[in-house]
């Protein structure tokens, strides 16, 4: 599975959905998939940080062990047809990525959570959906934070067709309004080379791009990504007739660092979660005092929140 993260393989034509993730897993048996249109939970209007703390209390987590909610979901998966090659097709709220989006969930995606393995696009996207529904929908946070689908902007697609990727990015910017007030666009970016995840957070009003990487180094590792992002921002501002007052500034944030080869996806999810919970558009170069480092418990909390969300949404 690790070698498949960030790669793109063939998929049966009758399982292709518009704007859906390009599958990163082996082909499943046609005809066994169960398509469900998931109704989202009621809008939450609590203060983001308070909501997250409340959720954490309801989900007891001991670092290195499986929580009750994870074991419950694992049992549900074991007893479902997913274990025999079936899939779930999930319909996201249009507000998540600014357009209709479908995600495919299969056994491999569940195993990434249960086994604390490298995360693929489906898990990344589903947790983003969780954050949108639980923290943002129906609040002013929808005007401050936006998500970009990793299946539309990644190293593999940039290599194949950089112009198309640039235009997709511009379309996402256009879908969110005039962007004259500070807001952040979160792009979970996959390197396509070993499946490493980094977070690119763009403030279009101030022409600042924050780069968060749980491994050492900066955006120079992905020059085509930087070039595409810069070109998309410039094209967007031109289409909106905004005057470019200054050059685009990239900031390498000194964020928490992983100590193994599998945690990058979890770190990217935690970065987004904490920025939204703190309601901060400006990301300090030395990161937030509240989160100078992440323990395994911080990452387990991500998994438990997602497990609870999957159970509540009756995805399995």
mmCIF file of C-alpha atoms in Angstrom:
data_model
loop_
_atom_site.group_PDB
_atom_site.id
_atom_site.type_symbol
_atom_site.label_atom_id
_atom_site.label_comp_id
_atom_site.label_asym_id
_atom_site.label_seq_id
_atom_site.Cartn_x
_atom_site.Cartn_y
_atom_site.Cartn_z
ATOM 1 C CA UNK A 1 0.000 0.000 0.000
ATOM 2 C CA UNK A 2 2.831 2.429 0.788
ATOM 3 C CA UNK A 3 4.115 2.255 -2.763
ATOM 4 C CA UNK A 4 0.630 3.102 -4.045
ATOM 5 C CA UNK A 5 0.157 6.311 -2.084
ATOM 6 C CA UNK A 6 0.296 9.247 -4.475
ATOM 7 C CA UNK A 7 0.235 6.986 -7.548
ATOM 8 C CA UNK A 8 -2.567 6.577 -10.060
ATOM 9 C CA UNK A 9 -3.833 3.330 -11.546
ATOM 10 C CA UNK A 10 -6.615 2.228 -13.866
ATOM 11 C CA UNK A 11 -10.211 2.088 -12.616
ATOM 12 C CA UNK A 12 -13.350 0.513 -14.094
ATOM 13 C CA UNK A 13 -15.333 3.066 -16.080
ATOM 14 C CA UNK A 14 -18.577 2.331 -14.228
ATOM 15 C CA UNK A 15 -16.945 3.305 -10.913
ATOM 16 C CA UNK A 16 -15.684 6.700 -12.061
ATOM 17 C CA UNK A 17 -17.440 9.721 -10.554
ATOM 18 C CA UNK A 18 -16.971 13.399 -11.467
ATOM 19 C CA UNK A 19 -14.474 15.253 -9.301
ATOM 20 C CA UNK A 20 -13.771 12.115 -7.303
ATOM 21 C CA UNK A 21 -10.400 10.994 -6.072
ATOM 22 C CA UNK A 22 -8.252 9.225 -8.623
ATOM 23 C CA UNK A 23 -8.165 5.786 -6.969
ATOM 24 C CA UNK A 24 -4.929 4.770 -5.328
ATOM 25 C CA UNK A 25 -5.830 1.157 -4.602
ATOM 26 C CA UNK A 26 -6.232 -2.081 -6.571
ATOM 27 C CA UNK A 27 -9.409 -2.548 -8.596
ATOM 28 C CA UNK A 28 -12.315 -3.943 -6.560
ATOM 29 C CA UNK A 29 -14.901 -6.406 -7.752
ATOM 30 C CA UNK A 30 -17.434 -4.649 -9.929
ATOM 31 C CA UNK A 31 -21.016 -4.945 -8.719
ATOM 32 C CA UNK A 32 -20.261 -5.374 -5.039
ATOM 33 C CA UNK A 33 -19.927 -1.705 -4.207
ATOM 34 C CA UNK A 34 -22.714 -0.095 -2.203
ATOM 35 C CA UNK A 35 -23.294 3.560 -3.032
ATOM 36 C CA UNK A 36 -24.643 5.667 -0.187
ATOM 37 C CA UNK A 37 -25.469 9.365 -0.198
ATOM 38 C CA UNK A 38 -24.593 10.364 3.334
ATOM 39 C CA UNK A 39 -26.679 13.014 5.093
ATOM 40 C CA UNK A 40 -24.463 15.318 7.122
ATOM 41 C CA UNK A 41 -24.960 15.925 10.829
ATOM 42 C CA UNK A 42 -26.589 19.129 12.075
ATOM 43 C CA UNK A 43 -24.585 22.330 11.859
ATOM 44 C CA UNK A 44 -22.358 23.028 14.847
ATOM 45 C CA UNK A 45 -21.993 26.651 15.935
ATOM 46 C CA UNK A 46 -19.889 26.252 19.039
ATOM 47 C CA UNK A 47 -16.507 27.910 19.435
ATOM 48 C CA UNK A 48 -14.114 25.667 17.452
ATOM 49 C CA UNK A 49 -11.586 25.076 20.217
ATOM 50 C CA UNK A 50 -14.312 24.325 22.735
ATOM 51 C CA UNK A 51 -15.964 21.883 20.363
ATOM 52 C CA UNK A 52 -12.724 19.975 19.829
ATOM 53 C CA UNK A 53 -11.998 19.718 23.540
ATOM 54 C CA UNK A 54 -15.509 18.435 24.159
ATOM 55 C CA UNK A 55 -15.130 15.811 21.458
ATOM 56 C CA UNK A 56 -11.810 14.681 22.895
ATOM 57 C CA UNK A 57 -13.384 14.043 26.299
ATOM 58 C CA UNK A 58 -15.969 11.766 24.722
ATOM 59 C CA UNK A 59 -13.281 9.660 23.033
ATOM 60 C CA UNK A 60 -10.887 8.126 25.576
ATOM 61 C CA UNK A 61 -7.521 7.501 23.966
ATOM 62 C CA UNK A 62 -4.445 5.808 25.383
ATOM 63 C CA UNK A 63 -1.338 6.304 23.291
ATOM 64 C CA UNK A 64 -0.353 3.163 21.416
ATOM 65 C CA UNK A 65 -3.620 1.319 22.122
ATOM 66 C CA UNK A 66 -6.905 1.200 20.265
ATOM 67 C CA UNK A 67 -9.789 3.194 21.699
ATOM 68 C CA UNK A 68 -13.276 1.827 22.201
ATOM 69 C CA UNK A 69 -14.630 3.709 19.192
ATOM 70 C CA UNK A 70 -11.861 2.362 16.947
ATOM 71 C CA UNK A 71 -12.479 -1.197 18.090
ATOM 72 C CA UNK A 72 -16.203 -0.694 17.497
ATOM 73 C CA UNK A 73 -15.617 0.543 13.950
ATOM 74 C CA UNK A 74 -13.093 -2.209 13.263
ATOM 75 C CA UNK A 75 -15.706 -4.796 14.281
ATOM 76 C CA UNK A 76 -18.264 -3.143 11.979
ATOM 77 C CA UNK A 77 -15.809 -3.292 9.078
ATOM 78 C CA UNK A 78 -14.908 -6.930 9.814
ATOM 79 C CA UNK A 79 -18.598 -7.870 9.688
ATOM 80 C CA UNK A 80 -19.331 -5.883 6.516
ATOM 81 C CA UNK A 81 -18.979 -6.692 2.817
ATOM 82 C CA UNK A 82 -16.045 -4.263 2.645
ATOM 83 C CA UNK A 83 -13.842 -7.122 3.828
ATOM 84 C CA UNK A 84 -14.800 -8.978 0.638
ATOM 85 C CA UNK A 85 -13.955 -6.221 -1.823
ATOM 86 C CA UNK A 86 -17.001 -3.943 -1.569
ATOM 87 C CA UNK A 87 -16.639 -0.167 -1.495
ATOM 88 C CA UNK A 88 -18.607 2.843 -0.315
ATOM 89 C CA UNK A 89 -19.185 5.902 -2.498
ATOM 90 C CA UNK A 90 -19.682 9.003 -0.351
ATOM 91 C CA UNK A 91 -21.243 12.293 -1.400
ATOM 92 C CA UNK A 92 -19.577 15.270 0.322
ATOM 93 C CA UNK A 93 -21.163 18.647 1.042
ATOM 94 C CA UNK A 94 -20.375 20.968 -1.873
ATOM 95 C CA UNK A 95 -18.955 23.489 0.573
ATOM 96 C CA UNK A 96 -16.044 21.205 1.449
ATOM 97 C CA UNK A 97 -14.141 21.651 -1.834
ATOM 98 C CA UNK A 98 -16.293 24.335 -3.459
ATOM 99 C CA UNK A 99 -17.959 21.862 -5.844
ATOM 100 C CA UNK A 100 -19.611 18.454 -5.885
ATOM 101 C CA UNK A 101 -17.216 15.768 -4.693
ATOM 102 C CA UNK A 102 -17.453 12.012 -4.293
ATOM 103 C CA UNK A 103 -15.068 9.826 -2.329
ATOM 104 C CA UNK A 104 -14.534 6.072 -2.496
ATOM 105 C CA UNK A 105 -13.872 4.220 0.770
ATOM 106 C CA UNK A 106 -12.536 0.654 0.751
ATOM 107 C CA UNK A 107 -10.924 -1.842 3.100
ATOM 108 C CA UNK A 108 -7.440 -0.409 2.572
ATOM 109 C CA UNK A 109 -8.562 3.003 3.802
ATOM 110 C CA UNK A 110 -9.974 1.566 7.015
ATOM 111 C CA UNK A 111 -6.808 -0.418 7.598
ATOM 112 C CA UNK A 112 -4.736 2.766 7.390
ATOM 113 C CA UNK A 113 -6.621 4.022 10.443
ATOM 114 C CA UNK A 114 -6.640 0.757 12.359
ATOM 115 C CA UNK A 115 -2.956 0.006 11.754
ATOM 116 C CA UNK A 116 -1.649 3.594 11.918
ATOM 117 C CA UNK A 117 -0.238 3.303 8.421
ATOM 118 C CA UNK A 118 0.571 5.862 5.730
ATOM 119 C CA UNK A 119 -2.589 7.736 4.757
ATOM 120 C CA UNK A 120 -4.050 7.849 1.260
ATOM 121 C CA UNK A 121 -6.220 10.518 -0.330
ATOM 122 C CA UNK A 122 -9.535 8.995 0.775
ATOM 123 C CA UNK A 123 -8.700 9.237 4.487
ATOM 124 C CA UNK A 124 -7.254 12.749 4.079
ATOM 125 C CA UNK A 125 -10.419 13.916 2.318
ATOM 126 C CA UNK A 126 -12.803 12.228 4.753
ATOM 127 C CA UNK A 127 -11.179 13.896 7.744
ATOM 128 C CA UNK A 128 -11.404 17.237 5.925
ATOM 129 C CA UNK A 129 -15.123 16.551 5.509
ATOM 130 C CA UNK A 130 -15.326 15.845 9.249
ATOM 131 C CA UNK A 131 -13.700 19.208 10.056
ATOM 132 C CA UNK A 132 -16.032 21.044 7.701
ATOM 133 C CA UNK A 133 -19.182 19.458 9.169
ATOM 134 C CA UNK A 134 -18.145 19.517 12.818
ATOM 135 C CA UNK A 135 -16.289 22.820 13.095
ATOM 136 C CA UNK A 136 -17.150 25.062 10.181
ATOM 137 C CA UNK A 137 -20.485 24.590 8.462
ATOM 138 C CA UNK A 138 -22.980 27.305 9.313
ATOM 139 C CA UNK A 139 -20.369 29.528 10.982
ATOM 140 C CA UNK A 140 -18.137 32.415 9.953
ATOM 141 C CA UNK A 141 -15.256 29.935 9.722
ATOM 142 C CA UNK A 142 -16.486 28.977 6.240
ATOM 143 C CA UNK A 143 -15.378 32.454 5.141
ATOM 144 C CA UNK A 144 -11.973 32.068 6.763
ATOM 145 C CA UNK A 145 -10.891 28.539 5.825
ATOM 146 C CA UNK A 146 -11.195 26.669 2.513
ATOM 147 C CA UNK A 147 -10.017 23.245 1.364
ATOM 148 C CA UNK A 148 -8.504 22.151 -1.934
ATOM 149 C CA UNK A 149 -8.894 18.522 -3.009
ATOM 150 C CA UNK A 150 -5.587 16.647 -3.010
ATOM 151 C CA UNK A 151 -6.892 14.537 -5.885
ATOM 152 C CA UNK A 152 -6.933 17.618 -8.134
ATOM 153 C CA UNK A 153 -3.622 19.231 -7.167
ATOM 154 C CA UNK A 154 -0.650 16.893 -6.624
ATOM 155 C CA UNK A 155 2.823 16.203 -7.987
ATOM 156 C CA UNK A 156 1.694 13.433 -10.338
ATOM 157 C CA UNK A 157 -0.923 15.612 -12.055
ATOM 158 C CA UNK A 158 1.373 18.648 -12.200
ATOM 159 C CA UNK A 159 3.952 16.552 -14.060
ATOM 160 C CA UNK A 160 1.346 15.377 -16.567
ATOM 161 C CA UNK A 161 -0.500 18.653 -17.183
ATOM 162 C CA UNK A 162 0.613 21.699 -15.163
ATOM 163 C CA UNK A 163 -1.687 24.088 -17.047
ATOM 164 C CA UNK A 164 -4.773 22.049 -16.210
ATOM 165 C CA UNK A 165 -3.772 21.861 -12.544
ATOM 166 C CA UNK A 166 -3.168 25.610 -12.447
ATOM 167 C CA UNK A 167 -6.604 26.253 -13.934
ATOM 168 C CA UNK A 168 -8.249 23.896 -11.415
ATOM 169 C CA UNK A 169 -6.601 25.854 -8.618
ATOM 170 C CA UNK A 170 -7.822 29.152 -10.060
ATOM 171 C CA UNK A 171 -11.354 27.744 -10.325
ATOM 172 C CA UNK A 172 -11.226 26.807 -6.634
ATOM 173 C CA UNK A 173 -10.171 30.338 -5.724
ATOM 174 C CA UNK A 174 -12.984 31.790 -7.826
ATOM 175 C CA UNK A 175 -15.596 29.572 -6.165
ATOM 176 C CA UNK A 176 -14.951 31.029 -2.714
ATOM 177 C CA UNK A 177 -15.774 34.696 -3.344
ATOM 178 C CA UNK A 178 -13.657 37.806 -3.762
ATOM 179 C CA UNK A 179 -10.900 36.844 -1.274
ATOM 180 C CA UNK A 180 -10.298 40.490 -0.329
ATOM 181 C CA UNK A 181 -10.402 39.676 3.388
ATOM 182 C CA UNK A 182 -7.834 37.377 5.024
ATOM 183 C CA UNK A 183 -8.599 33.695 4.668
ATOM 184 C CA UNK A 184 -6.643 30.493 4.184
ATOM 185 C CA UNK A 185 -6.804 27.844 1.489
ATOM 186 C CA UNK A 186 -5.531 24.486 2.739
ATOM 187 C CA UNK A 187 -3.849 22.276 0.141
ATOM 188 C CA UNK A 188 -2.717 18.849 1.438
ATOM 189 C CA UNK A 189 -0.037 18.225 -1.163
ATOM 190 C CA UNK A 190 1.253 14.758 -2.009
ATOM 191 C CA UNK A 191 4.749 14.473 -3.446
ATOM 192 C CA UNK A 192 3.973 11.425 -5.566
ATOM 193 C CA UNK A 193 7.445 10.164 -4.645
ATOM 194 C CA UNK A 194 6.980 7.782 -1.748
ATOM 195 C CA UNK A 195 3.687 9.438 -0.859
ATOM 196 C CA UNK A 196 4.962 12.224 1.427
ATOM 197 C CA UNK A 197 2.347 14.749 2.537
ATOM 198 C CA UNK A 198 2.961 18.448 3.240
ATOM 199 C CA UNK A 199 0.512 21.273 3.917
ATOM 200 C CA UNK A 200 0.407 24.417 1.787
ATOM 201 C CA UNK A 201 -1.791 27.184 3.268
ATOM 202 C CA UNK A 202 -2.441 30.197 1.024
ATOM 203 C CA UNK A 203 -3.588 33.673 2.104
ATOM 204 C CA UNK A 204 -4.606 35.307 -1.193
ATOM 205 C CA UNK A 205 -5.375 38.719 0.285
ATOM 206 C CA UNK A 206 -1.884 39.165 1.728
ATOM 207 C CA UNK A 207 -0.056 37.086 -0.897
ATOM 208 C CA UNK A 208 1.445 34.788 1.733
ATOM 209 C CA UNK A 209 1.904 31.042 1.313
ATOM 210 C CA UNK A 210 2.686 29.011 4.445
ATOM 211 C CA UNK A 211 4.584 25.771 3.977
ATOM 212 C CA UNK A 212 4.313 23.113 6.720
ATOM 213 C CA UNK A 213 6.416 19.974 6.363
ATOM 214 C CA UNK A 214 6.839 17.412 9.143
ATOM 215 C CA UNK A 215 10.211 16.499 7.623
ATOM 216 C CA UNK A 216 13.189 18.824 7.186
ATOM 217 C CA UNK A 217 13.474 21.023 4.124
ATOM 218 C CA UNK A 218 11.301 23.552 2.351
ATOM 219 C CA UNK A 219 9.325 24.057 -0.876
ATOM 220 C CA UNK A 220 12.504 23.825 -2.960
ATOM 221 C CA UNK A 221 11.950 20.041 -2.848
ATOM 222 C CA UNK A 222 8.867 20.586 -5.030
ATOM 223 C CA UNK A 223 9.725 23.389 -7.496
ATOM 224 C CA UNK A 224 6.891 22.480 -9.903
ATOM 225 C CA UNK A 225 4.369 22.742 -7.062
ATOM 226 C CA UNK A 226 5.599 26.205 -6.072
ATOM 227 C CA UNK A 227 5.614 27.358 -9.674
ATOM 228 C CA UNK A 228 2.043 26.126 -10.191
ATOM 229 C CA UNK A 229 0.731 27.706 -6.982
ATOM 230 C CA UNK A 230 2.398 31.050 -7.756
ATOM 231 C CA UNK A 231 1.053 31.041 -11.316
ATOM 232 C CA UNK A 232 -2.476 30.211 -10.110
ATOM 233 C CA UNK A 233 -2.467 33.042 -7.552
ATOM 234 C CA UNK A 234 -1.244 35.543 -10.142
ATOM 235 C CA UNK A 235 -3.829 34.391 -12.706
ATOM 236 C CA UNK A 236 -6.612 34.562 -10.120
ATOM 237 C CA UNK A 237 -5.709 38.100 -9.106
ATOM 238 C CA UNK A 238 -5.549 39.100 -12.763
ATOM 239 C CA UNK A 239 -9.017 37.681 -13.449
ATOM 240 C CA UNK A 240 -10.350 39.603 -10.456
ATOM 241 C CA UNK A 241 -8.512 42.771 -11.536
ATOM 242 C CA UNK A 242 -6.656 42.888 -8.231
ATOM 243 C CA UNK A 243 -3.437 44.843 -8.245
ATOM 244 C CA UNK A 244 -0.377 42.811 -7.262
ATOM 245 C CA UNK A 245 1.058 45.082 -4.620
ATOM 246 C CA UNK A 246 4.023 42.850 -3.894
ATOM 247 C CA UNK A 247 5.590 39.510 -4.671
ATOM 248 C CA UNK A 248 4.193 36.305 -3.245
ATOM 249 C CA UNK A 249 5.917 35.471 0.047
ATOM 250 C CA UNK A 250 6.526 31.864 1.044
ATOM 251 C CA UNK A 251 7.021 31.113 4.746
ATOM 252 C CA UNK A 252 8.602 27.901 5.999
ATOM 253 C CA UNK A 253 6.825 27.244 9.311
ATOM 254 C CA UNK A 254 8.904 25.520 11.995
ATOM 255 C CA UNK A 255 6.144 23.028 12.725
ATOM 256 C CA UNK A 256 6.201 19.776 14.749
ATOM 257 C CA UNK A 257 8.340 17.055 13.180
ATOM 258 C CA UNK A 258 7.603 13.359 12.743
ATOM 259 C CA UNK A 259 10.036 10.731 13.996
ATOM 260 C CA UNK A 260 9.106 7.880 11.650
ATOM 261 C CA UNK A 261 8.260 7.238 7.991
ATOM 262 C CA UNK A 262 4.458 6.986 8.195
ATOM 263 C CA UNK A 263 3.097 9.956 10.169
ATOM 264 C CA UNK A 264 3.182 12.732 7.544
ATOM 265 C CA UNK A 265 -0.508 12.413 6.639
ATOM 266 C CA UNK A 266 -1.566 12.498 10.281
ATOM 267 C CA UNK A 267 0.591 15.590 10.845
ATOM 268 C CA UNK A 268 -0.998 17.406 7.888
ATOM 269 C CA UNK A 269 -4.474 16.676 9.289
ATOM 270 C CA UNK A 270 -3.397 17.852 12.736
ATOM 271 C CA UNK A 271 -1.927 21.064 11.300
ATOM 272 C CA UNK A 272 -5.269 21.947 9.676
ATOM 273 C CA UNK A 273 -7.251 20.947 12.753
ATOM 274 C CA UNK A 274 -5.195 23.135 15.091
ATOM 275 C CA UNK A 275 -5.181 26.169 12.787
ATOM 276 C CA UNK A 276 -8.980 26.018 12.487
ATOM 277 C CA UNK A 277 -9.474 25.348 16.206
ATOM 278 C CA UNK A 278 -7.344 28.370 17.068
ATOM 279 C CA UNK A 279 -9.097 30.382 14.331
ATOM 280 C CA UNK A 280 -5.770 31.765 13.124
ATOM 281 C CA UNK A 281 -5.219 33.072 9.615
ATOM 282 C CA UNK A 282 -1.667 34.144 10.412
ATOM 283 C CA UNK A 283 0.505 31.128 11.158
ATOM 284 C CA UNK A 284 3.547 32.001 13.308
ATOM 285 C CA UNK A 285 6.857 31.076 11.728
ATOM 286 C CA UNK A 286 7.728 29.148 14.914
ATOM 287 C CA UNK A 287 4.229 27.600 14.910
ATOM 288 C CA UNK A 288 1.792 27.910 17.831
ATOM 289 C CA UNK A 289 2.897 27.886 21.446
ATOM 290 C CA UNK A 290 0.071 25.458 22.224
ATOM 291 C CA UNK A 291 1.470 22.834 19.840
ATOM 292 C CA UNK A 292 5.256 22.884 19.664
ATOM 293 C CA UNK A 293 5.305 19.116 19.218
ATOM 294 C CA UNK A 294 2.857 16.262 18.628
ATOM 295 C CA UNK A 295 2.759 13.116 20.717
ATOM 296 C CA UNK A 296 1.255 9.834 19.567
ATOM 297 C CA UNK A 297 -1.835 10.783 21.602
ATOM 298 C CA UNK A 298 -2.305 13.880 19.414
ATOM 299 C CA UNK A 299 -2.357 11.662 16.325
ATOM 300 C CA UNK A 300 -4.570 9.037 17.965
ATOM 301 C CA UNK A 301 -7.082 11.788 18.613
ATOM 302 C CA UNK A 302 -7.300 12.395 14.855
ATOM 303 C CA UNK A 303 -8.039 8.715 14.248
ATOM 304 C CA UNK A 304 -10.659 8.527 16.986
ATOM 305 C CA UNK A 305 -12.454 11.627 15.749
ATOM 306 C CA UNK A 306 -12.580 10.161 12.254
ATOM 307 C CA UNK A 307 -13.726 6.749 13.516
ATOM 308 C CA UNK A 308 -16.548 8.394 15.475
ATOM 309 C CA UNK A 309 -17.529 10.444 12.433
ATOM 310 C CA UNK A 310 -17.633 7.378 10.177
ATOM 311 C CA UNK A 311 -19.853 5.597 12.696
ATOM 312 C CA UNK A 312 -22.146 8.612 13.119
ATOM 313 C CA UNK A 313 -22.482 9.098 9.351
ATOM 314 C CA UNK A 314 -23.251 5.357 8.901
ATOM 315 C CA UNK A 315 -20.694 5.049 6.128
ATOM 316 C CA UNK A 316 -19.996 1.364 6.791
#
